[in-house]
PDB file of N, CA and C in Angstrom:
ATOM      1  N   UNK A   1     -30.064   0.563 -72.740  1.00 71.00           N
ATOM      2  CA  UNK A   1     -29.740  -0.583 -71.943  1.00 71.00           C
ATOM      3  C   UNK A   1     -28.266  -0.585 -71.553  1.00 71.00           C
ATOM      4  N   UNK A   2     -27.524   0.145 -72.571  1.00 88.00           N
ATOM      5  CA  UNK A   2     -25.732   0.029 -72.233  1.00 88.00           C
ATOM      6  C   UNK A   2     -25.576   0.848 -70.469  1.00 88.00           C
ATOM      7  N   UNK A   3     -26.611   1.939 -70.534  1.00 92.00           N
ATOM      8  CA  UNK A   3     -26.049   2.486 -69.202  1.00 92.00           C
ATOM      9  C   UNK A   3     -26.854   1.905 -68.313  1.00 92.00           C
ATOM     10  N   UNK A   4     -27.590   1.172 -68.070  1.00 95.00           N
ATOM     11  CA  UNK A   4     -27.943   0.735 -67.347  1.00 95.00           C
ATOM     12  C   UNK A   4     -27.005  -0.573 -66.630  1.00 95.00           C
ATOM     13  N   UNK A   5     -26.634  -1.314 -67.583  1.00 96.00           N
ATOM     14  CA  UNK A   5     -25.444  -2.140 -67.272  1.00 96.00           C
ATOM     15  C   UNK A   5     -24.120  -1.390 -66.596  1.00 96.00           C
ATOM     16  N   UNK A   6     -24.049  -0.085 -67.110  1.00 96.00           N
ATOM     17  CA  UNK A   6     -22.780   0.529 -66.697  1.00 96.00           C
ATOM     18  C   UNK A   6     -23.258   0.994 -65.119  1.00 96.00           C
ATOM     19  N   UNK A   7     -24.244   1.329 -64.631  1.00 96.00           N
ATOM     20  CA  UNK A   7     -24.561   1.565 -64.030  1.00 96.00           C
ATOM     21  C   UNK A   7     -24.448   0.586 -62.703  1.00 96.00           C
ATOM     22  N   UNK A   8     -25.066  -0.495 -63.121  1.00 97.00           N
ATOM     23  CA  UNK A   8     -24.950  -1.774 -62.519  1.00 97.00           C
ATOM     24  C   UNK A   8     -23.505  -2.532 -62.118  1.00 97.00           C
ATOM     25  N   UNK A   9     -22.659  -1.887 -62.941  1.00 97.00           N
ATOM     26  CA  UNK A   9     -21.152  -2.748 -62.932  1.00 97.00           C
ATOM     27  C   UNK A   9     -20.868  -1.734 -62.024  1.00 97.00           C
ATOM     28  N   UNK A  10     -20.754  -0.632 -62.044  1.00 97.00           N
ATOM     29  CA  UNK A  10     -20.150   0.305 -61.258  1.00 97.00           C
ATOM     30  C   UNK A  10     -21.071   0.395 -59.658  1.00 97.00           C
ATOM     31  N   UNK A  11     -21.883  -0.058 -59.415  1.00 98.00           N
ATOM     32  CA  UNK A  11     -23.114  -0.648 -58.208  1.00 98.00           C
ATOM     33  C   UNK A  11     -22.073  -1.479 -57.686  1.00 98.00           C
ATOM     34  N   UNK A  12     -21.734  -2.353 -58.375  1.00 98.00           N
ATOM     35  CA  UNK A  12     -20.912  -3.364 -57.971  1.00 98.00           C
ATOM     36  C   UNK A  12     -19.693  -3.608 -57.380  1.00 98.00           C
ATOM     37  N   UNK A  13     -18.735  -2.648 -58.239  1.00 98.00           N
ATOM     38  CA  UNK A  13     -18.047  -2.410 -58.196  1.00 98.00           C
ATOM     39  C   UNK A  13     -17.716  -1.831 -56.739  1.00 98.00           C
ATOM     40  N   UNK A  14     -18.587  -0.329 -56.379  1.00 98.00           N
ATOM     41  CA  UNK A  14     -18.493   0.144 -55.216  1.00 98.00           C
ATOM     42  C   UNK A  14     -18.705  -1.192 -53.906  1.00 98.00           C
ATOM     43  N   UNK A  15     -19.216  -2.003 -54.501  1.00 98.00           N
ATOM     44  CA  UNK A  15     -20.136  -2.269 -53.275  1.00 98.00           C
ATOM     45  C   UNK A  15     -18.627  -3.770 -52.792  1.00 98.00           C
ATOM     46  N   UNK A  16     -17.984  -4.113 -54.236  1.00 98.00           N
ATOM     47  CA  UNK A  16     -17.467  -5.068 -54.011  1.00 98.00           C
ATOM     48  C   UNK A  16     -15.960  -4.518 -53.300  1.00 98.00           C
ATOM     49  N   UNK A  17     -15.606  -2.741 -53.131  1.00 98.00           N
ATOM     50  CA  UNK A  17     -14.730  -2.298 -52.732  1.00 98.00           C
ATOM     51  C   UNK A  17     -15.114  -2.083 -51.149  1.00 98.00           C
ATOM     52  N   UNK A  18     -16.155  -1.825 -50.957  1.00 98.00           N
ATOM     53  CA  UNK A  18     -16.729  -1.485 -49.307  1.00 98.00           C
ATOM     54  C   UNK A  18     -16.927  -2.839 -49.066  1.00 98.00           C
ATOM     55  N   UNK A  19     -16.850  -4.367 -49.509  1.00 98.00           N
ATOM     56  CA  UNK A  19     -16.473  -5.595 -48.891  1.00 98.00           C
ATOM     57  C   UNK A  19     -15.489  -5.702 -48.375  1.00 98.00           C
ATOM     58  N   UNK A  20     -14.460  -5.519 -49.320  1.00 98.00           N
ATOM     59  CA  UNK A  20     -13.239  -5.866 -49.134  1.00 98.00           C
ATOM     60  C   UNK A  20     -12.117  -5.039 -48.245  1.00 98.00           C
ATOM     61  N   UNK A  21     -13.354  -3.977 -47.793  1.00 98.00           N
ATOM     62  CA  UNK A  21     -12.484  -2.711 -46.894  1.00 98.00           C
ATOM     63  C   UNK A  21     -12.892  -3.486 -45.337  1.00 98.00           C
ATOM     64  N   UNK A  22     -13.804  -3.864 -45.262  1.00 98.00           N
ATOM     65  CA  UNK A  22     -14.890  -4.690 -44.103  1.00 98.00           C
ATOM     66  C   UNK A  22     -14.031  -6.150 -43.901  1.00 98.00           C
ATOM     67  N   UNK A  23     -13.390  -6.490 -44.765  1.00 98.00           N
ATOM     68  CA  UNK A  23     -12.888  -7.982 -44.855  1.00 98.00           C
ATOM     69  C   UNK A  23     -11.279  -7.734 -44.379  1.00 98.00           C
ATOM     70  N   UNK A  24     -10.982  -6.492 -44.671  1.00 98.00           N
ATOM     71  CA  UNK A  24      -9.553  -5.934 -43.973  1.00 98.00           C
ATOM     72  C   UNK A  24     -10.112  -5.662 -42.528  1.00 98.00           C
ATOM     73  N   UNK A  25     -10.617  -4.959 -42.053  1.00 98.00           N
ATOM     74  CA  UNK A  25     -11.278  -4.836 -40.915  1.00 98.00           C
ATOM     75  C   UNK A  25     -11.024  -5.815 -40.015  1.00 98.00           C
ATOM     76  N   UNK A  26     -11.909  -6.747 -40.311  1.00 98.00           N
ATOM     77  CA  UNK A  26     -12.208  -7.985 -39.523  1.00 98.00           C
ATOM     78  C   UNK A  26     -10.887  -8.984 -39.693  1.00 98.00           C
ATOM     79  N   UNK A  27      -9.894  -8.810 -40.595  1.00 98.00           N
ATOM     80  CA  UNK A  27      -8.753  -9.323 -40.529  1.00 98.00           C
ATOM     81  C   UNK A  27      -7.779  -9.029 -39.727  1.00 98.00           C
ATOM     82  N   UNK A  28      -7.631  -7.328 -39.523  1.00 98.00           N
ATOM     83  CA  UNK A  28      -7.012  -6.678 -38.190  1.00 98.00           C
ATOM     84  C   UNK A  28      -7.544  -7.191 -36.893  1.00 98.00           C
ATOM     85  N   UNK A  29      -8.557  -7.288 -37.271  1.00 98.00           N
ATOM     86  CA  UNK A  29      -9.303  -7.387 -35.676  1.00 98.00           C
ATOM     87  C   UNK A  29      -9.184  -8.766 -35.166  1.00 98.00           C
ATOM     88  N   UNK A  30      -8.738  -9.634 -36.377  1.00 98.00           N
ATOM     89  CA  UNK A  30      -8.944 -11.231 -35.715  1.00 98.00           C
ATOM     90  C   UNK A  30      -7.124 -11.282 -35.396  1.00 98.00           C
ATOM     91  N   UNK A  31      -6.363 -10.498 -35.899  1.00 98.00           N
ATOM     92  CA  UNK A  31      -5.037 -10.728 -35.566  1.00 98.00           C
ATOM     93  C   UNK A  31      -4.714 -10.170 -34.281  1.00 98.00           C
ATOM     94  N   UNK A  32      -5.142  -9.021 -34.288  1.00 98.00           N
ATOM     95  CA  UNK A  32      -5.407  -8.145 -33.289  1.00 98.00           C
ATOM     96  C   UNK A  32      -5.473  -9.817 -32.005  1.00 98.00           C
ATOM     97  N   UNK A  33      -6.692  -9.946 -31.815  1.00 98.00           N
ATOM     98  CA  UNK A  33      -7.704 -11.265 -30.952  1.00 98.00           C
ATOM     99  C   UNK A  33      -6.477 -12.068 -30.837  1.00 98.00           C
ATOM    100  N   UNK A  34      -6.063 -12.422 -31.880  1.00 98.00           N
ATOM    101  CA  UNK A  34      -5.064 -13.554 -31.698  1.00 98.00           C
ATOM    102  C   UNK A  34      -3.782 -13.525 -31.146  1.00 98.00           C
ATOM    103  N   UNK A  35      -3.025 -11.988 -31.069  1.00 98.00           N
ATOM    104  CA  UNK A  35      -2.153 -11.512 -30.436  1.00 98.00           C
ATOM    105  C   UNK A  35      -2.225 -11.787 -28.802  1.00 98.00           C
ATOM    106  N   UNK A  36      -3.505 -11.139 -28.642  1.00 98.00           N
ATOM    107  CA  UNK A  36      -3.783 -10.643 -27.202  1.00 98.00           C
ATOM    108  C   UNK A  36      -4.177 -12.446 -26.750  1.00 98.00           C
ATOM    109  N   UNK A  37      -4.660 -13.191 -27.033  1.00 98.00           N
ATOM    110  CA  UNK A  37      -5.281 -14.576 -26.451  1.00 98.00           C
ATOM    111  C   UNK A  37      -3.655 -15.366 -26.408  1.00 98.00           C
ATOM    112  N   UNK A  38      -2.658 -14.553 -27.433  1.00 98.00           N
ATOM    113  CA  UNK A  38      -1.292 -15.792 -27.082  1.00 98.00           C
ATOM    114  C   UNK A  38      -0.957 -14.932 -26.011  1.00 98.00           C
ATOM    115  N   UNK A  39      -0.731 -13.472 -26.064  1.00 98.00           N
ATOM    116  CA  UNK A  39      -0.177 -13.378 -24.046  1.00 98.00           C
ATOM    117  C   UNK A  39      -1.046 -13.390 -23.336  1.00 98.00           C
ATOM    118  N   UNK A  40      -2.265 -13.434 -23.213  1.00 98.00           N
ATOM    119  CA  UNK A  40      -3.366 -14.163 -22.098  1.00 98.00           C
ATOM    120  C   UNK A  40      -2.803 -15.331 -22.038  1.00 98.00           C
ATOM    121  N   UNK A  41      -2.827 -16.293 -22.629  1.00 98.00           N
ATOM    122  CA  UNK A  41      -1.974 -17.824 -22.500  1.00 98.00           C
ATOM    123  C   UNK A  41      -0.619 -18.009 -21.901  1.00 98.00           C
ATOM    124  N   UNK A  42       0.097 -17.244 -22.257  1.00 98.00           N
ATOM    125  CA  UNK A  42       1.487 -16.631 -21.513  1.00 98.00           C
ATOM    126  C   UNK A  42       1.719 -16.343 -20.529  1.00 98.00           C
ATOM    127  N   UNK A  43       0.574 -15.366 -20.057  1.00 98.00           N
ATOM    128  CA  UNK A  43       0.382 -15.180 -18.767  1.00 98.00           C
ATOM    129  C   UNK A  43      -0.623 -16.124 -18.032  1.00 98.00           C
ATOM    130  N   UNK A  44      -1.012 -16.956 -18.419  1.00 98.00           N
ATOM    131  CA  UNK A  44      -1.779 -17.890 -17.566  1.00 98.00           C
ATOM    132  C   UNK A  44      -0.684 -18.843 -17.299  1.00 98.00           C
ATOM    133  N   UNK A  45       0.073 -19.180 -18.142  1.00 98.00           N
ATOM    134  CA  UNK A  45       1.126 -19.903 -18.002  1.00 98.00           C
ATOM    135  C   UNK A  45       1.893 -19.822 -16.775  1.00 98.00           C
ATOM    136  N   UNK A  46       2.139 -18.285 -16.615  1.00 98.00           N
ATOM    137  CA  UNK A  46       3.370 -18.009 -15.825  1.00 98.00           C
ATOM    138  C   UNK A  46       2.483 -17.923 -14.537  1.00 98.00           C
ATOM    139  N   UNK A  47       1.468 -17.641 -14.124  1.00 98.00           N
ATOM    140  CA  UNK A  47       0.667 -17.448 -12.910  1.00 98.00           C
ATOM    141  C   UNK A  47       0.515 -19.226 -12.761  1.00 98.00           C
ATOM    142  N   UNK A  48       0.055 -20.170 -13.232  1.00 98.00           N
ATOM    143  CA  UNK A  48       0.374 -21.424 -13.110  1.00 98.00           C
ATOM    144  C   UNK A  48       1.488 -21.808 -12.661  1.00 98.00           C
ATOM    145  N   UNK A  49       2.962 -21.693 -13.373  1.00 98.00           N
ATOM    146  CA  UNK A  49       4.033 -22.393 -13.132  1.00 98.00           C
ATOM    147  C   UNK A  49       4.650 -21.479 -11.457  1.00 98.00           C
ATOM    148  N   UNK A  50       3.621 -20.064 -10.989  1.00 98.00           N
ATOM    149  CA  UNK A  50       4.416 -19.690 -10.094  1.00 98.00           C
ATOM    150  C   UNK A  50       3.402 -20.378  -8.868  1.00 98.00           C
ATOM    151  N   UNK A  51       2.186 -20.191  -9.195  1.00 97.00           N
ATOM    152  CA  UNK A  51       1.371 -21.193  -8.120  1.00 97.00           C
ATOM    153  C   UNK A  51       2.197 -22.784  -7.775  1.00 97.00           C
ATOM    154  N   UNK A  52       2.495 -23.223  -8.859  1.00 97.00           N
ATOM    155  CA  UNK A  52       3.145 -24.904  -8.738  1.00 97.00           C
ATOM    156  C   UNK A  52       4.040 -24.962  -7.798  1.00 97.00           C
ATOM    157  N   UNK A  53       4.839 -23.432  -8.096  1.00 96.00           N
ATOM    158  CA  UNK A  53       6.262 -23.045  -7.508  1.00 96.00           C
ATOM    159  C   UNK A  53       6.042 -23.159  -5.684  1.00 96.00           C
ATOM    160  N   UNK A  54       4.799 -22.712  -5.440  1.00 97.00           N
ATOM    161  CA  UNK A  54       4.066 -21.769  -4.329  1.00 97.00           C
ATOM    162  C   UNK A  54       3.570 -23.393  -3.684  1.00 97.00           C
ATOM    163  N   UNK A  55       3.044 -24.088  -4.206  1.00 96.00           N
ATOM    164  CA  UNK A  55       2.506 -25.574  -4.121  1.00 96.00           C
ATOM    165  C   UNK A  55       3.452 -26.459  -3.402  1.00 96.00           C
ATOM    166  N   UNK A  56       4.593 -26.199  -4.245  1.00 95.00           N
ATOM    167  CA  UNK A  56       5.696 -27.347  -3.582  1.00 95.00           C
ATOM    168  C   UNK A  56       6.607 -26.421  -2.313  1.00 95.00           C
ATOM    169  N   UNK A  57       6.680 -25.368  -2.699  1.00 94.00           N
ATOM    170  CA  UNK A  57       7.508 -25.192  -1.053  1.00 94.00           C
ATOM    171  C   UNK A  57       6.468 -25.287  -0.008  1.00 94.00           C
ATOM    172  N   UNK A  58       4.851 -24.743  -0.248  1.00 94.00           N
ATOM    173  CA  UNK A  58       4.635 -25.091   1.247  1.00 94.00           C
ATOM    174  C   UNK A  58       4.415 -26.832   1.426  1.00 94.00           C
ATOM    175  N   UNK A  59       4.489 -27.518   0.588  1.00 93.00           N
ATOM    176  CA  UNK A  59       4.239 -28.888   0.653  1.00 93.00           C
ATOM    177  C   UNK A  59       5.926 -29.918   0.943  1.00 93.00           C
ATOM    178  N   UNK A  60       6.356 -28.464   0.728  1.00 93.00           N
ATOM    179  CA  UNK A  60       8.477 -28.986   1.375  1.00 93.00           C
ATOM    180  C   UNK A  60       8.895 -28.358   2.802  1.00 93.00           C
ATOM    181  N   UNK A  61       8.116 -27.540   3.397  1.00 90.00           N
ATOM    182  CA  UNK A  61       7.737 -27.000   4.546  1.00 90.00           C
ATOM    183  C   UNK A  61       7.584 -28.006   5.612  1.00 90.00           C
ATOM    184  N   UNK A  62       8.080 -28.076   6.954  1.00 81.00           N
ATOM    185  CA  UNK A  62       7.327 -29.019   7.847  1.00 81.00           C
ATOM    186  C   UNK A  62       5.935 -28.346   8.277  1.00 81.00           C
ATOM    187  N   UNK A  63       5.289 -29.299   8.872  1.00 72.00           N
ATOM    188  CA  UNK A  63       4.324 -28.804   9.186  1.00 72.00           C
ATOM    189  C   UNK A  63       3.756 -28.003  10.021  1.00 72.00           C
ATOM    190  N   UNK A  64       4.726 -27.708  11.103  1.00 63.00           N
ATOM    191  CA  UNK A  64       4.552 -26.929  12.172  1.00 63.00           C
ATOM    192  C   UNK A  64       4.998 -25.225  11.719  1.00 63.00           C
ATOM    193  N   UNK A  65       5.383 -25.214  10.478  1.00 58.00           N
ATOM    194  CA  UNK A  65       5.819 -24.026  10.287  1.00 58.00           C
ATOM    195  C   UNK A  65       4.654 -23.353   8.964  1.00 58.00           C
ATOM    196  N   UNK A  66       3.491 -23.976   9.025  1.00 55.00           N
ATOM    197  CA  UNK A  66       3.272 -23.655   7.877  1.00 55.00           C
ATOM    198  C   UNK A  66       1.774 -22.546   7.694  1.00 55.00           C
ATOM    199  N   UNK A  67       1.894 -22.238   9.054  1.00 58.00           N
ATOM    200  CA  UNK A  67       0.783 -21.122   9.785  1.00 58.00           C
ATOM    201  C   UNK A  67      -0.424 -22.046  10.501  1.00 58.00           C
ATOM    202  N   UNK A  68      -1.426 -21.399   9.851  1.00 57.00           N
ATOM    203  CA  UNK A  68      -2.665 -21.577  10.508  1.00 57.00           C
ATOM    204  C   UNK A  68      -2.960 -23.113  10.236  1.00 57.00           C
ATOM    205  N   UNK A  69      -3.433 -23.923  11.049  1.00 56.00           N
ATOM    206  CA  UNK A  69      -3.803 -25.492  10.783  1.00 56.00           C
ATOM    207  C   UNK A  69      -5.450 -25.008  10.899  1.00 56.00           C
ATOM    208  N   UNK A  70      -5.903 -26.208  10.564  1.00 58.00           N
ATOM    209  CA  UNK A  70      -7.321 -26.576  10.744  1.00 58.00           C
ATOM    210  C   UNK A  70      -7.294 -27.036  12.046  1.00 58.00           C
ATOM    211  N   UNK A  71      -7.903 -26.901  13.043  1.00 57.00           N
ATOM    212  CA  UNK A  71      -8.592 -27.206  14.313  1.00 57.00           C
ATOM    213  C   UNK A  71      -8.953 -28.781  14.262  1.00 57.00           C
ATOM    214  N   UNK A  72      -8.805 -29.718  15.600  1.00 63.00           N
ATOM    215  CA  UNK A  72      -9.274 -30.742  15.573  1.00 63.00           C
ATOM    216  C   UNK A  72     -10.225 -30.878  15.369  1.00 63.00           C
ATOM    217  N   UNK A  73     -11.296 -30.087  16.059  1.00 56.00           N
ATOM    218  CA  UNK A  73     -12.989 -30.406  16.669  1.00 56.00           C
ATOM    219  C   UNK A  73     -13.604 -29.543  15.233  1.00 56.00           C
ATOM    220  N   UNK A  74     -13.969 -29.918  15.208  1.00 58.00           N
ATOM    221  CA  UNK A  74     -15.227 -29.477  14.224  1.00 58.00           C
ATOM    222  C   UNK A  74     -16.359 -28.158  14.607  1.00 58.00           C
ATOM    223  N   UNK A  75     -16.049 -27.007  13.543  1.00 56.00           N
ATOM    224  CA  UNK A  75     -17.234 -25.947  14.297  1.00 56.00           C
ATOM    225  C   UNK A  75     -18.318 -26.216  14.415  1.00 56.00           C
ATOM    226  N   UNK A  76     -18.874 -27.138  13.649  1.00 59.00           N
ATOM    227  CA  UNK A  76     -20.268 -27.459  14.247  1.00 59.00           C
ATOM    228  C   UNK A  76     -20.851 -28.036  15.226  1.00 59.00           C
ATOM    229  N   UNK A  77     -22.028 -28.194  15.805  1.00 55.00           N
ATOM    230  CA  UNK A  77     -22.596 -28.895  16.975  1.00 55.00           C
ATOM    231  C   UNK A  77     -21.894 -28.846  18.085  1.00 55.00           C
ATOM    232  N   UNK A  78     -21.287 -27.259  18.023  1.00 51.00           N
ATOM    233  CA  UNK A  78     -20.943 -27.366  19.640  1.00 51.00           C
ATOM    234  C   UNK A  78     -19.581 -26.162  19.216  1.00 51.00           C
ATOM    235  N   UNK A  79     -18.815 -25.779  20.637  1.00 49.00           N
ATOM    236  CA  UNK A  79     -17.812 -24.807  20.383  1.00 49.00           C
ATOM    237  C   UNK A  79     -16.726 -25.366  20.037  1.00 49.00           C
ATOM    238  N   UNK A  80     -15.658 -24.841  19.586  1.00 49.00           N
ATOM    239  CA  UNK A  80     -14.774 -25.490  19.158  1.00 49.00           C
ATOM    240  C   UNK A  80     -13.798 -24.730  20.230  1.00 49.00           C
ATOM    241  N   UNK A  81     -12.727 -25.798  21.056  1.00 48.00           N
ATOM    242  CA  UNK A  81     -12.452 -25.269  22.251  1.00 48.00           C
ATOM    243  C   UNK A  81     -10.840 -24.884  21.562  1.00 48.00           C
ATOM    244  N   UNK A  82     -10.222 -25.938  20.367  1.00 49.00           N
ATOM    245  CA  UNK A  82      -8.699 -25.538  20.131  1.00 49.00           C
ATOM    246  C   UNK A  82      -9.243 -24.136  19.424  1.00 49.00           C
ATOM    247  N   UNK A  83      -9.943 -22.900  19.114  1.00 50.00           N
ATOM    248  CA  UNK A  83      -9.890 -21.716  19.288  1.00 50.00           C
ATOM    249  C   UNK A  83      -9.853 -21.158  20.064  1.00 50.00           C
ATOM    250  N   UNK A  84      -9.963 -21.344  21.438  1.00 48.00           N
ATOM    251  CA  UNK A  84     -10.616 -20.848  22.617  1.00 48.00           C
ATOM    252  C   UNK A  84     -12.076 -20.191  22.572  1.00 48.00           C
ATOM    253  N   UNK A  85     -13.095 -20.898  22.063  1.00 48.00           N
ATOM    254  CA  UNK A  85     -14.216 -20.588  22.283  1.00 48.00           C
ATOM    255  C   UNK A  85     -15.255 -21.210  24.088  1.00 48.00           C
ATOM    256  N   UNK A  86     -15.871 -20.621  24.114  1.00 47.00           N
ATOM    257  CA  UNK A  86     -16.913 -21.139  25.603  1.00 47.00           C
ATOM    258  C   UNK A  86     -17.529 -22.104  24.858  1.00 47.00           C
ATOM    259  N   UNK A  87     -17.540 -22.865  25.695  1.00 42.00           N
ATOM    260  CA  UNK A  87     -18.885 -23.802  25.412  1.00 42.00           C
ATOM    261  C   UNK A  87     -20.156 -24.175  25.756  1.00 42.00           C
TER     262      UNK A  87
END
């Protein structure tokens, strides 16, 4: 019965060392995750604050300078003539 217990502790043993190799693993890997999601955030940041940037000058722009407008008439139900379309 003694080696059978020895047997069993050392079962264990292995098995409680290939956990804890798996538990390092997944510890790299979640730091790893957590690295990369703070400069994903960083960079969402900075693509935000340059859009805002992008937001207010054309909204400090007059309006005649600010390219293409929307058309009075409406494309539907008919041509829209401020493109120069036929009607």
């Amino acid at each position: 019965m003694g080696d059978d217990v020895t047997a069993l502790l050392v079962a264990i043993a292995r098995e409680n060392a290939e956990l804890r190799q798996q538990l390092a693993t997944a510890q790299d890997m979640l730091m790893e995750s957590a690295i990369d999601a703070g400069n994903l955030h960083a960079l969402i940041e900075a693509v935000q604050a340059e859009r805002d940037a992008w937001r207010e000058e054309a909204e400090a722009r007059p309006s005649s300078s600010r390219g293409l407008q929307r058309p009075n008439t409406p494309l539907r139900g008919g041509a829209n003539t401020s493109l120069g379309g036929a009607g």
